[in-house]
mmCIF file of N, CA and C in Angstrom:
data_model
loop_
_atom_site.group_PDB
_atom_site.id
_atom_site.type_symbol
_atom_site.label_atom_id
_atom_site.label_comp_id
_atom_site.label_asym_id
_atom_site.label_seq_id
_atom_site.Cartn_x
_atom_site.Cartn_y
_atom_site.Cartn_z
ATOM 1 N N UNK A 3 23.834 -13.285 -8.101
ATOM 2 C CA UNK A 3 23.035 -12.373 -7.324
ATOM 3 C C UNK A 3 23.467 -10.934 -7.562
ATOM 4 N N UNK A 4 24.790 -10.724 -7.541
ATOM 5 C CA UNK A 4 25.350 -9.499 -7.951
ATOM 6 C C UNK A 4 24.639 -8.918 -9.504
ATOM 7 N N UNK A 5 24.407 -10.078 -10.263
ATOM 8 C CA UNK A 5 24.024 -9.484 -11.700
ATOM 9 C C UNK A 5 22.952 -9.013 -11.454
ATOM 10 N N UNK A 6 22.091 -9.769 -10.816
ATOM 11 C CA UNK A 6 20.943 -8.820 -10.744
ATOM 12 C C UNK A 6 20.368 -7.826 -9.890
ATOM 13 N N UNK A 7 21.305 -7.734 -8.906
ATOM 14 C CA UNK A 7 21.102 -5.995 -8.345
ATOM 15 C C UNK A 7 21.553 -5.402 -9.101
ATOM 16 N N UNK A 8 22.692 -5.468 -9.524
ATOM 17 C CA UNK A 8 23.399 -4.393 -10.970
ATOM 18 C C UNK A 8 22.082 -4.230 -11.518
ATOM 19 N N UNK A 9 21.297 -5.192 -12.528
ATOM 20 C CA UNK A 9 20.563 -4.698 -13.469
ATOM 21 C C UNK A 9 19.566 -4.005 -12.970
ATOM 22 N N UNK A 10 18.807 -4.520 -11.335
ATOM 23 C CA UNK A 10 17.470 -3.489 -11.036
ATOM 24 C C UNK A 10 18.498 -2.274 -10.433
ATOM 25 N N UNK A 11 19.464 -1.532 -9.959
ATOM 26 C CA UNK A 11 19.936 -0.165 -10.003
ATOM 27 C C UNK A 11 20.330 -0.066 -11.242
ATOM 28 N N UNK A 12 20.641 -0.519 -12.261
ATOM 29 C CA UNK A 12 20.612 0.469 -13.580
ATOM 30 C C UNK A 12 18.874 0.483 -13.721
ATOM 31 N N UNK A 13 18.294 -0.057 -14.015
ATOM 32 C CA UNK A 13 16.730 0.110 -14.270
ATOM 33 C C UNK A 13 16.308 1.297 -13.288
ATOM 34 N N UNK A 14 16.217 1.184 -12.222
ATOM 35 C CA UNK A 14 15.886 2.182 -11.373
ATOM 36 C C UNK A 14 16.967 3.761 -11.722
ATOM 37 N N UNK A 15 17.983 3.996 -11.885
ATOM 38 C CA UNK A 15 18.810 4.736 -12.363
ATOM 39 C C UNK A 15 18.344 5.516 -13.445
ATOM 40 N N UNK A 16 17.870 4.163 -14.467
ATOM 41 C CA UNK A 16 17.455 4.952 -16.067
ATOM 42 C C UNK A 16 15.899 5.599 -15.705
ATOM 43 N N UNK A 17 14.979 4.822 -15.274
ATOM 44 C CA UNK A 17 13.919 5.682 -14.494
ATOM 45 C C UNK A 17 13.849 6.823 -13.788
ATOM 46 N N UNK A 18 15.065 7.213 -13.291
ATOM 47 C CA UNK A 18 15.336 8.183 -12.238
ATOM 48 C C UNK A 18 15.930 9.801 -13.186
ATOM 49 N N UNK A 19 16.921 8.815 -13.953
ATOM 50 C CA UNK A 19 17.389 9.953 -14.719
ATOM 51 C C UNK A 19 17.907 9.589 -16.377
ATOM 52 N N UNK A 20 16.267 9.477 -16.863
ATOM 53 C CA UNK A 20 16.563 9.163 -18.369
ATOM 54 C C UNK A 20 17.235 9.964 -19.076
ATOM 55 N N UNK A 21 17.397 11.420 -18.965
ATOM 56 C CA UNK A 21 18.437 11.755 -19.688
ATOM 57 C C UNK A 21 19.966 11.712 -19.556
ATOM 58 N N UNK A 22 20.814 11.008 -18.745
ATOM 59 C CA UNK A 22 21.723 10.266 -18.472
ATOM 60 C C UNK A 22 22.756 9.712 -20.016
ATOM 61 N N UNK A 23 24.028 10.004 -19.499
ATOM 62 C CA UNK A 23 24.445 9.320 -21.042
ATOM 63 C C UNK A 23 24.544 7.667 -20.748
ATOM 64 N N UNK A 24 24.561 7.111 -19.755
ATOM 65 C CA UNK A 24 24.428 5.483 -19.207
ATOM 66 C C UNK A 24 23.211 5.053 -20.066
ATOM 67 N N UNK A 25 22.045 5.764 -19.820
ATOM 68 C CA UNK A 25 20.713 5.560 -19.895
ATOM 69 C C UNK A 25 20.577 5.435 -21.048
ATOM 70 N N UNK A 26 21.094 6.548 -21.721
ATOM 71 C CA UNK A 26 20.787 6.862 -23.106
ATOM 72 C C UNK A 26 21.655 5.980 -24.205
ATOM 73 N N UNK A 27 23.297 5.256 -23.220
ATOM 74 C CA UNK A 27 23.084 4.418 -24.351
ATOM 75 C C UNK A 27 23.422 2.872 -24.400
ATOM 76 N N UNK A 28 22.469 2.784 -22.987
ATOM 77 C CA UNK A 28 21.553 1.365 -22.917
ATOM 78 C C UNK A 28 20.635 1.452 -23.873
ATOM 79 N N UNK A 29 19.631 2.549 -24.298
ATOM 80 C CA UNK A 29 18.641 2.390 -25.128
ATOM 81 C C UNK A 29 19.263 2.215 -26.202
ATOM 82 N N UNK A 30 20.012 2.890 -26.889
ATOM 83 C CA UNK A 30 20.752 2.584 -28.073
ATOM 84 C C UNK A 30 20.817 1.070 -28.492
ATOM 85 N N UNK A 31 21.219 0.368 -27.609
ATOM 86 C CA UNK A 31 21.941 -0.441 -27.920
ATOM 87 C C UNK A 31 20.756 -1.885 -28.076
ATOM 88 N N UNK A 32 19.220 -1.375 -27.423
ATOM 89 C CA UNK A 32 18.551 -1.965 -27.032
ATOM 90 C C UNK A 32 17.726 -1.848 -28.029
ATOM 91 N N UNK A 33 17.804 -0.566 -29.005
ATOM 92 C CA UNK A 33 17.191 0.066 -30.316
ATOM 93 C C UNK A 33 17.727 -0.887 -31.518
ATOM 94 N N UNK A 34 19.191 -1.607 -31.326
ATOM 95 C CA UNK A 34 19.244 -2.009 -32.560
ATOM 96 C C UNK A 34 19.187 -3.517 -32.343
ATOM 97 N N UNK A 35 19.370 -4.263 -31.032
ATOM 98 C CA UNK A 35 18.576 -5.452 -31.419
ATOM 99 C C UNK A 35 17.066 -5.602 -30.410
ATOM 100 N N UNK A 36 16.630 -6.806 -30.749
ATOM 101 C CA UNK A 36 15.647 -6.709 -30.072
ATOM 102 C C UNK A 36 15.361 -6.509 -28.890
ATOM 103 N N UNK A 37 14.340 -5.910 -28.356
ATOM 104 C CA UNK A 37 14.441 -5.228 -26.941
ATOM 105 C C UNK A 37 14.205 -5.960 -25.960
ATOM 106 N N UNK A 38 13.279 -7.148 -25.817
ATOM 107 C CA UNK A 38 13.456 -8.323 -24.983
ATOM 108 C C UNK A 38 14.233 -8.946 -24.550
ATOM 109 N N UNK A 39 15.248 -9.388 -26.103
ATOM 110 C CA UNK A 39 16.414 -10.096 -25.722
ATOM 111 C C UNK A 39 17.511 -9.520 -25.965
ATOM 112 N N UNK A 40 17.683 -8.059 -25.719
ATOM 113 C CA UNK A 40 18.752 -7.448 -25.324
ATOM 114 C C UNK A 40 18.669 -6.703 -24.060
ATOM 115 N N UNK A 41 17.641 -6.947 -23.745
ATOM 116 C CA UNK A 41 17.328 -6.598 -22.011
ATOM 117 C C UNK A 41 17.931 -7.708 -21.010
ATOM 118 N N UNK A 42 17.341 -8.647 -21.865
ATOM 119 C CA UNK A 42 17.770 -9.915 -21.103
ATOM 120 C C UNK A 42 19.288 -10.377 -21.157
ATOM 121 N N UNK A 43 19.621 -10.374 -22.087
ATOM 122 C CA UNK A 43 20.883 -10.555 -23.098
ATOM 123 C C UNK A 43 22.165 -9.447 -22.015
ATOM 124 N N UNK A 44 21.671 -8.181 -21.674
ATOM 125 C CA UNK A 44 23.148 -7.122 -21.498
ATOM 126 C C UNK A 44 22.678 -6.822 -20.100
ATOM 127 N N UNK A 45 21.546 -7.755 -19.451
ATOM 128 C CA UNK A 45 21.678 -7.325 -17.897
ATOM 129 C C UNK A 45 21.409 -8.095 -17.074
ATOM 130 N N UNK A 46 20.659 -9.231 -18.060
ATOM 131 C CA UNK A 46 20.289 -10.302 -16.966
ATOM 132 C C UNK A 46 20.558 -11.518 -17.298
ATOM 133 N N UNK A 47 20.455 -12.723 -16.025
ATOM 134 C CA UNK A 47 20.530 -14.333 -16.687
ATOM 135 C C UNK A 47 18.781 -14.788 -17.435
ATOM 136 N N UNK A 48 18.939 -15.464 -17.960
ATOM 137 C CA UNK A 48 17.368 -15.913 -19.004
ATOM 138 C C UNK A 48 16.360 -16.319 -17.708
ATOM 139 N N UNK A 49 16.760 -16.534 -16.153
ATOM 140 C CA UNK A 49 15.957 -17.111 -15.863
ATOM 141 C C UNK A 49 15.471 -15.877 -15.128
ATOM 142 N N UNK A 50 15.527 -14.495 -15.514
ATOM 143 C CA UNK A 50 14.693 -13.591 -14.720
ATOM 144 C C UNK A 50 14.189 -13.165 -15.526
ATOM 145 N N UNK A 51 13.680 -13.502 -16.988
ATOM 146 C CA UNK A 51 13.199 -12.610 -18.162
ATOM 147 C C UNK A 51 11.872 -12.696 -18.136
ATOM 148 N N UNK A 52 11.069 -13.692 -17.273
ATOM 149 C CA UNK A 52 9.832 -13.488 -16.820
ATOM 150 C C UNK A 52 9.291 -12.064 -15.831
ATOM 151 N N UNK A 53 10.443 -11.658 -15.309
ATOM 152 C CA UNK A 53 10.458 -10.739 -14.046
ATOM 153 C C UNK A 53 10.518 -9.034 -15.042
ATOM 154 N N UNK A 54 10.945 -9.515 -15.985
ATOM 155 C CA UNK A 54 11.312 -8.189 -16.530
ATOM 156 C C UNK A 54 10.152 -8.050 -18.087
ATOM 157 N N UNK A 55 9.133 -8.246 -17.676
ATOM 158 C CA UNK A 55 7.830 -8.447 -18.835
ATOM 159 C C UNK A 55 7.461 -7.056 -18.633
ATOM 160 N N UNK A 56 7.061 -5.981 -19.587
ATOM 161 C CA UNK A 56 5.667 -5.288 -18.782
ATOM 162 C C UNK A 56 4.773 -5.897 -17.707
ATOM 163 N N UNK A 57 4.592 -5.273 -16.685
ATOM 164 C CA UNK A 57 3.699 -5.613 -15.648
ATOM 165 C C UNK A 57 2.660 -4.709 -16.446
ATOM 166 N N UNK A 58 1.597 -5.417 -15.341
ATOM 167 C CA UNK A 58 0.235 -4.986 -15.685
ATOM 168 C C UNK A 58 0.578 -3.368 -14.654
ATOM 169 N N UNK A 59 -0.336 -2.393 -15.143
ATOM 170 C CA UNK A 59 -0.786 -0.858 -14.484
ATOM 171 C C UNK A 59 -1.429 -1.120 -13.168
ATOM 172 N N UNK A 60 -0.808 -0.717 -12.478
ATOM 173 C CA UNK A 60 -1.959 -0.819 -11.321
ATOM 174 C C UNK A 60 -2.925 0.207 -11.214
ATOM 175 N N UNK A 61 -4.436 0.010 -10.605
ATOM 176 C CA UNK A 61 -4.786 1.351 -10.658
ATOM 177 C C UNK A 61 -5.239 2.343 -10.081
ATOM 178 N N UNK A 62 -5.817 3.503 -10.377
ATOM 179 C CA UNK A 62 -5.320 4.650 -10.045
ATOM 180 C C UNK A 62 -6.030 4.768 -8.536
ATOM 181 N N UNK A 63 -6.099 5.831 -7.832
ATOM 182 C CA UNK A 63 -7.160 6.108 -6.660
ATOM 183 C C UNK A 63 -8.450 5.846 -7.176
ATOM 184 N N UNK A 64 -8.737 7.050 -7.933
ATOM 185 C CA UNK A 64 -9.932 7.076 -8.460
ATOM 186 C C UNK A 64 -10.410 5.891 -9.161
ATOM 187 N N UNK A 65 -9.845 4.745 -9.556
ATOM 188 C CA UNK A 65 -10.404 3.736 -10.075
ATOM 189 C C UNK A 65 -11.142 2.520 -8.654
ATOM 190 N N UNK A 66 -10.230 2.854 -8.270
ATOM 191 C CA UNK A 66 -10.312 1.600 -6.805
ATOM 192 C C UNK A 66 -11.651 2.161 -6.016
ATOM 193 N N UNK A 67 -11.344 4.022 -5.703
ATOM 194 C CA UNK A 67 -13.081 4.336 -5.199
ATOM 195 C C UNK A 67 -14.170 3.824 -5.999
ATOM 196 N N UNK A 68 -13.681 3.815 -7.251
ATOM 197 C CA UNK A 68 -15.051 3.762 -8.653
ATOM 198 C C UNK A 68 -15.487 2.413 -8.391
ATOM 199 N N UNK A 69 -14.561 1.187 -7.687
ATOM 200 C CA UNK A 69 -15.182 -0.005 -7.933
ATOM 201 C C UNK A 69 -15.765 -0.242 -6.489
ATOM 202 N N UNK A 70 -15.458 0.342 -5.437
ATOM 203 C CA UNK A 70 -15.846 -0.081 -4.643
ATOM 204 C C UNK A 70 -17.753 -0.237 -4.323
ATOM 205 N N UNK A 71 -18.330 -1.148 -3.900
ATOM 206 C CA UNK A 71 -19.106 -1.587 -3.806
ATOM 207 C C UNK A 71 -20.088 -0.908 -2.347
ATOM 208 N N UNK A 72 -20.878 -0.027 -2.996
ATOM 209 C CA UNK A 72 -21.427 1.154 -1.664
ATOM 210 C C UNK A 72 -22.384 0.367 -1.144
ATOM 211 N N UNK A 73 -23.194 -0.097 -1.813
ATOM 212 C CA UNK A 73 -24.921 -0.781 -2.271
ATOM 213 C C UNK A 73 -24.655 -1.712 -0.514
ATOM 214 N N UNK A 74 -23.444 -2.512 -0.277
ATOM 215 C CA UNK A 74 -23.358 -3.243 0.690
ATOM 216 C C UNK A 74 -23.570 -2.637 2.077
ATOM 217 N N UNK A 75 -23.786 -2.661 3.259
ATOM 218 C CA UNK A 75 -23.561 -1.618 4.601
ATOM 219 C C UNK A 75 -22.096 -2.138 4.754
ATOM 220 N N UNK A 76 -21.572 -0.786 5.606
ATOM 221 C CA UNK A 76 -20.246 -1.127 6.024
ATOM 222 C C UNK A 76 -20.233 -1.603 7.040
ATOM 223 N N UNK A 77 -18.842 -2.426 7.210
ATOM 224 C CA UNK A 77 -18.752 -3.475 8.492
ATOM 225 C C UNK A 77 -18.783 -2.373 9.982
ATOM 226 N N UNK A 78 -19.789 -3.402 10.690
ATOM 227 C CA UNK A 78 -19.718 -2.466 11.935
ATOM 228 C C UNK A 78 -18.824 -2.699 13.042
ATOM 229 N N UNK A 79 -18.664 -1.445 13.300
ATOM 230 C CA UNK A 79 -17.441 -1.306 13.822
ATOM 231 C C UNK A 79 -17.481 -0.904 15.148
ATOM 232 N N UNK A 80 -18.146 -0.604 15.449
ATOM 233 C CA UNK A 80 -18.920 0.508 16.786
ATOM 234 C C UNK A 80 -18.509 -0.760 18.006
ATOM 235 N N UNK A 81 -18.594 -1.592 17.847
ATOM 236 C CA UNK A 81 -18.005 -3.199 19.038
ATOM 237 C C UNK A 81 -16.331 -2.969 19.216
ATOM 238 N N UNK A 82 -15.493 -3.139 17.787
ATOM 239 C CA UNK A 82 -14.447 -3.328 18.014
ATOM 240 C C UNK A 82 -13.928 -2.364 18.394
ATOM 241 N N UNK A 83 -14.185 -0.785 18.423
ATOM 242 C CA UNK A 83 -13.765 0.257 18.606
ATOM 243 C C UNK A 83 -13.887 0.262 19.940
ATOM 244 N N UNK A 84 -15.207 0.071 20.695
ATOM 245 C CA UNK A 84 -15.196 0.160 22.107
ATOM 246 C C UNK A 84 -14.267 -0.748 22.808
ATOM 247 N N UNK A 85 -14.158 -2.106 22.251
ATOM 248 C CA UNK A 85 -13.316 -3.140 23.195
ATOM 249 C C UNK A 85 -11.777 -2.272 22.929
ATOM 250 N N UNK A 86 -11.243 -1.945 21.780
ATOM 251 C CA UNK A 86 -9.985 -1.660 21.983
ATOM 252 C C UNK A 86 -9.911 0.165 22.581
ATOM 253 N N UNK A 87 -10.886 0.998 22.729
ATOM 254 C CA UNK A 87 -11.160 1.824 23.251
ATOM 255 C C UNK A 87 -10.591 1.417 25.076
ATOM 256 N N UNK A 88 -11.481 0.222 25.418
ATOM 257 C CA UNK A 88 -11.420 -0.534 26.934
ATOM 258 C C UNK A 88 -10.555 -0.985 26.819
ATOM 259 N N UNK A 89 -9.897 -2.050 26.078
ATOM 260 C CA UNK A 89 -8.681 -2.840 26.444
ATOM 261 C C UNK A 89 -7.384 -1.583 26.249
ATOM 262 N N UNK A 90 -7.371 -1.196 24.976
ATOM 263 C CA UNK A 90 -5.623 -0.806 24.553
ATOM 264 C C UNK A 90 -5.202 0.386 24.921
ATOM 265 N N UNK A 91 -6.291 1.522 24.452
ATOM 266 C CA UNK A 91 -5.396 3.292 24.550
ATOM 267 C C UNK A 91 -6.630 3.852 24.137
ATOM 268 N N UNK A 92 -7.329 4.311 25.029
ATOM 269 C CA UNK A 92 -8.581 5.349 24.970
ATOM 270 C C UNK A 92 -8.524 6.398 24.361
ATOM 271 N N UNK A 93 -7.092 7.289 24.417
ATOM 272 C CA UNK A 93 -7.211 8.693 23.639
ATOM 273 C C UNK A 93 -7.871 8.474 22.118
ATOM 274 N N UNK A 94 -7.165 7.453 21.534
ATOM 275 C CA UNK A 94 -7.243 7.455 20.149
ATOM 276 C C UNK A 94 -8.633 6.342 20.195
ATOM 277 N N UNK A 95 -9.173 5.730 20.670
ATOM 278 C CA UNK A 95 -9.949 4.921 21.071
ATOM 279 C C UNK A 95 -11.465 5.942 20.710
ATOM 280 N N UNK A 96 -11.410 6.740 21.454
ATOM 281 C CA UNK A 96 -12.630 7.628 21.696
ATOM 282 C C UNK A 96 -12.408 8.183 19.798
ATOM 283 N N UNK A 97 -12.010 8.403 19.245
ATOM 284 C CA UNK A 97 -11.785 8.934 17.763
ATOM 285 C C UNK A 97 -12.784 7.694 16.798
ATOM 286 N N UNK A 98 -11.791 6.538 16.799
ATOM 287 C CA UNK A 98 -12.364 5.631 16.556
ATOM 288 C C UNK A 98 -13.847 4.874 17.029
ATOM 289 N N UNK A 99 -14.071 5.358 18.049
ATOM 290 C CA UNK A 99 -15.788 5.266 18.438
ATOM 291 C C UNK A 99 -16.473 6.678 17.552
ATOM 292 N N UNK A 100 -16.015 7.144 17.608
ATOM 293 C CA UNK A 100 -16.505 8.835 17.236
ATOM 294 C C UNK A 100 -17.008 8.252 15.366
ATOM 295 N N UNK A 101 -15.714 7.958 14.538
ATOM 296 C CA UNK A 101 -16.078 7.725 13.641
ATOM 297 C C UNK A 101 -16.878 6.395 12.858
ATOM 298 N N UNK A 102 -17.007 5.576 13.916
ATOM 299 C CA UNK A 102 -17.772 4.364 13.621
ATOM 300 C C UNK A 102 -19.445 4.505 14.113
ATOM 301 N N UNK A 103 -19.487 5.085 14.966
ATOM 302 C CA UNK A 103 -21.089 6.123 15.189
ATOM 303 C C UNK A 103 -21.164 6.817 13.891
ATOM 304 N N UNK A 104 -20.652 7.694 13.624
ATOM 305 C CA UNK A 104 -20.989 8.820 12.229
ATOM 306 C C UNK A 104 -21.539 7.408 11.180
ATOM 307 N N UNK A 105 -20.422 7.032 11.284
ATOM 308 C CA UNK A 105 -20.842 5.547 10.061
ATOM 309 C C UNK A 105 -22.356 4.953 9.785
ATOM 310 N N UNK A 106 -22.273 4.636 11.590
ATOM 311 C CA UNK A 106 -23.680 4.123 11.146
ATOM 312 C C UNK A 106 -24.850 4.931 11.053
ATOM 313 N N UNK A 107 -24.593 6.301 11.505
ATOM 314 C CA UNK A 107 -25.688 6.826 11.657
ATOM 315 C C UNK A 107 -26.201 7.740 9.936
ATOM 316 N N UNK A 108 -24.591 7.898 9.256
ATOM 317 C CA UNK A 108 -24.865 8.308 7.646
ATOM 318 C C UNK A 108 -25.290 7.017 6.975
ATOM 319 N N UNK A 109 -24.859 5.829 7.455
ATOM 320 C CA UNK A 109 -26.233 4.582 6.702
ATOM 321 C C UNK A 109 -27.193 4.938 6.932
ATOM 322 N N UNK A 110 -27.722 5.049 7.935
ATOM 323 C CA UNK A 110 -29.343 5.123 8.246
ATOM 324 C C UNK A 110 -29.901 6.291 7.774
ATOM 325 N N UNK A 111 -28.815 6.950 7.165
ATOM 326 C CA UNK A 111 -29.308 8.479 6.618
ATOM 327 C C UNK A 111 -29.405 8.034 4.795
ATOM 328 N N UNK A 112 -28.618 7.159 4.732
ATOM 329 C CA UNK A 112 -28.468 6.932 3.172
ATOM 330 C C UNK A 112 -27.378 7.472 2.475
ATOM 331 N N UNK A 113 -26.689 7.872 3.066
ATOM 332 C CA UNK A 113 -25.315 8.557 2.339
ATOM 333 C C UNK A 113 -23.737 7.459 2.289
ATOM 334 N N UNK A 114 -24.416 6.514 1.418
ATOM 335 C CA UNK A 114 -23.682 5.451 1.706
ATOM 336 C C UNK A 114 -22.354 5.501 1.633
ATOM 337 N N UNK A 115 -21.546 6.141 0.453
ATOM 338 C CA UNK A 115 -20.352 6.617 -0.013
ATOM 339 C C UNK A 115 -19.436 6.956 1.664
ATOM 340 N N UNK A 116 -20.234 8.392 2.122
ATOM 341 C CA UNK A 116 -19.898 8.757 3.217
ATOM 342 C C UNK A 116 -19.815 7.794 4.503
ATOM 343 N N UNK A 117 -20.083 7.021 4.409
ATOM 344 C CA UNK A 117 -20.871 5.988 5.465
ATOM 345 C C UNK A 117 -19.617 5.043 5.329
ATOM 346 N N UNK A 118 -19.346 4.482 3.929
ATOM 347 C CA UNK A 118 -18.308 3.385 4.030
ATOM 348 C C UNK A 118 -16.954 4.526 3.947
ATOM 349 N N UNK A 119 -16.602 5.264 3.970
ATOM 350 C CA UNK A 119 -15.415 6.505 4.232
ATOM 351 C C UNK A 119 -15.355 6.761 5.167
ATOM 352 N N UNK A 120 -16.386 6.939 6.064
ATOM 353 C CA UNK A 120 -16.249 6.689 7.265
ATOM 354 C C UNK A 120 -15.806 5.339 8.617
ATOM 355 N N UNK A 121 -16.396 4.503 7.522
ATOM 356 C CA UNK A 121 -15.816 3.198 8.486
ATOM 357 C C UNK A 121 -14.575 3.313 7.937
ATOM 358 N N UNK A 122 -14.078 3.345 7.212
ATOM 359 C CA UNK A 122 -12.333 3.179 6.930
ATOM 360 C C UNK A 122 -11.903 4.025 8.012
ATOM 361 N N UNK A 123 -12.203 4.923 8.472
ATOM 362 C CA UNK A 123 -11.456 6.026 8.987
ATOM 363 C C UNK A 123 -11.870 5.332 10.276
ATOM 364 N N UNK A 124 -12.365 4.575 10.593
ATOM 365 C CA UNK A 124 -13.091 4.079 12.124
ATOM 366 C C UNK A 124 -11.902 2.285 12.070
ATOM 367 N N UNK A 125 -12.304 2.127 10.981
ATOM 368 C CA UNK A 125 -11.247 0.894 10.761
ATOM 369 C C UNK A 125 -9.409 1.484 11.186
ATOM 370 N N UNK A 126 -8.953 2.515 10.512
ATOM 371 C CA UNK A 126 -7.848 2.875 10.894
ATOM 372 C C UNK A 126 -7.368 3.338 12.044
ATOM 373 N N UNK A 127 -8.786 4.104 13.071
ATOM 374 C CA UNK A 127 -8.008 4.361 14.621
ATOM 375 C C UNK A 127 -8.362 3.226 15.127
ATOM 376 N N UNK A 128 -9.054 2.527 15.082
ATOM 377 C CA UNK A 128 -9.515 1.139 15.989
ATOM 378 C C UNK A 128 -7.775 0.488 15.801
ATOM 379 N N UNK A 129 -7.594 -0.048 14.812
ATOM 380 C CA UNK A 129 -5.838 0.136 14.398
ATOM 381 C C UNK A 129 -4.873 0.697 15.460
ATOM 382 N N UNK A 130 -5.012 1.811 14.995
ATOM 383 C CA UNK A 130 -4.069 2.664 15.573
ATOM 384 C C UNK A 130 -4.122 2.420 17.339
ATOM 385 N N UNK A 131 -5.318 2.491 17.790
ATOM 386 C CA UNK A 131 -5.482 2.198 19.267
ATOM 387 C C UNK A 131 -4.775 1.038 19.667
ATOM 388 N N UNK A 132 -5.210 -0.060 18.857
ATOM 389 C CA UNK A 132 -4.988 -1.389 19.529
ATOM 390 C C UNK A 132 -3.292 -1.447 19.223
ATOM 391 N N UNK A 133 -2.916 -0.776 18.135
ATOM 392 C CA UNK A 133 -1.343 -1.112 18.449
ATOM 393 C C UNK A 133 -0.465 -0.423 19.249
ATOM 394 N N UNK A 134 -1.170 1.135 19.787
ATOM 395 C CA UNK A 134 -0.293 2.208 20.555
ATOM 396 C C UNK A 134 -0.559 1.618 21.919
ATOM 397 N N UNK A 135 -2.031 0.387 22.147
ATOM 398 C CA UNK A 135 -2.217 -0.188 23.123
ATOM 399 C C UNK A 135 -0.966 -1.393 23.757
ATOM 400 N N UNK A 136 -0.753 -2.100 22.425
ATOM 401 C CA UNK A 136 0.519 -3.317 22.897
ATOM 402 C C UNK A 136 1.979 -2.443 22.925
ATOM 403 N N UNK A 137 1.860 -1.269 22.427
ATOM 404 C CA UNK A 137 3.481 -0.186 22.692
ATOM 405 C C UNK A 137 3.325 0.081 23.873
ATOM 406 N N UNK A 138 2.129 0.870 24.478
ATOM 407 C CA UNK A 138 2.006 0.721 25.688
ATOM 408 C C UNK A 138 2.277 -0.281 26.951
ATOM 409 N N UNK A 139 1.227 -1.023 26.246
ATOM 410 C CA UNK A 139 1.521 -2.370 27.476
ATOM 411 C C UNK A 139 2.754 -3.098 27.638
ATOM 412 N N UNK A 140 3.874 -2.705 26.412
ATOM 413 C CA UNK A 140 5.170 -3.429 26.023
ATOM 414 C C UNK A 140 5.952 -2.554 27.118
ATOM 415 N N UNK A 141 5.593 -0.851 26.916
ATOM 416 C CA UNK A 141 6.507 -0.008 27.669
ATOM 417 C C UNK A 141 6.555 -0.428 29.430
ATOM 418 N N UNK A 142 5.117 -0.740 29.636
ATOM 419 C CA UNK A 142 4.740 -0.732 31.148
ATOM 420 C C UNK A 142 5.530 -1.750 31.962
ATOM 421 N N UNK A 143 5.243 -2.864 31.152
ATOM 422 C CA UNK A 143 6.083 -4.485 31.540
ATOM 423 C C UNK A 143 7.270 -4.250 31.317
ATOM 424 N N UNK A 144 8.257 -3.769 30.859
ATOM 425 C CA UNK A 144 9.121 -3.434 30.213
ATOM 426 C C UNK A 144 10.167 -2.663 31.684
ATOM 427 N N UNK A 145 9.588 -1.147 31.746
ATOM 428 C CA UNK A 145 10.145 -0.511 33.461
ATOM 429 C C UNK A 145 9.171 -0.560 34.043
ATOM 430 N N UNK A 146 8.609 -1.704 34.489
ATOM 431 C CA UNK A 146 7.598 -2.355 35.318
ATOM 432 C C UNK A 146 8.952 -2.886 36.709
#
């Protein structure tokens, strides 16, 4: 277990500060045999050499808006906002009604983009309410 925190803080290390003489001559050494199995070979046991593949890119902001799917209506939200508006913490409650109205009312306008950007933002205080609601209700019972 020790070997392999050693190897992810040198990895994270050489990421951090590739110009490093550590860094610089791990690569060396990784330059003259093969780089797979001298990765594997000078830092790790064989059975983490799956772990240490290129990963796939994850991607960017702008890719994840690009795929998202507008054409659909966004989930309505205007119910759950009011119940946790009533049940949990109204300040932030009333926000989250605020932006789940805009929502539906830029669907019905056609500005769909805006419309599902808006329910996220109606999705996140509805969130935010219902959990500052159980901090609340935790505090009350609590010096109750």
């Amino acid at each position: 277990m020790a070997d392999v925190c050693r190897m992810f803080r040198n990895r994270i290390h050489d990421l951090m500060h590739p110009g490093s003489v550590d860094a610089l001559r791990r690569i060396e050494t990784q330059d003259t045999k093969n780089s797979v199995t001298a990765q594997t070979e000078a830092s790790s046991p064989s059975r983490f050499d799956r772990y240490l593949q290129d990963q796939p890119q994850l991607p960017s902001l702008e890719e994840i808006d690009e795929s998202k799917n507008t054409d659909l209506p966004p989930t309505p939200m205007v119910i759950w906002a009011v119940l946790a508006t009533i049940l949990f913490f109204p300040p932030t409650g009333i926000a989250a009604i605020y932006f789940a109205v805009k929502s539906k009312k830029e669907w019905a306008a056609g500005n769909n983009k805006e419309a599902h950007d808006l329910c996220s933002n109606a999705k996140m205080w509805t969130g935010i309410t219902f959990f500052l609601g159980l901090i609340a209700y935790a505090a009350i019972m609590r010096f109750a």
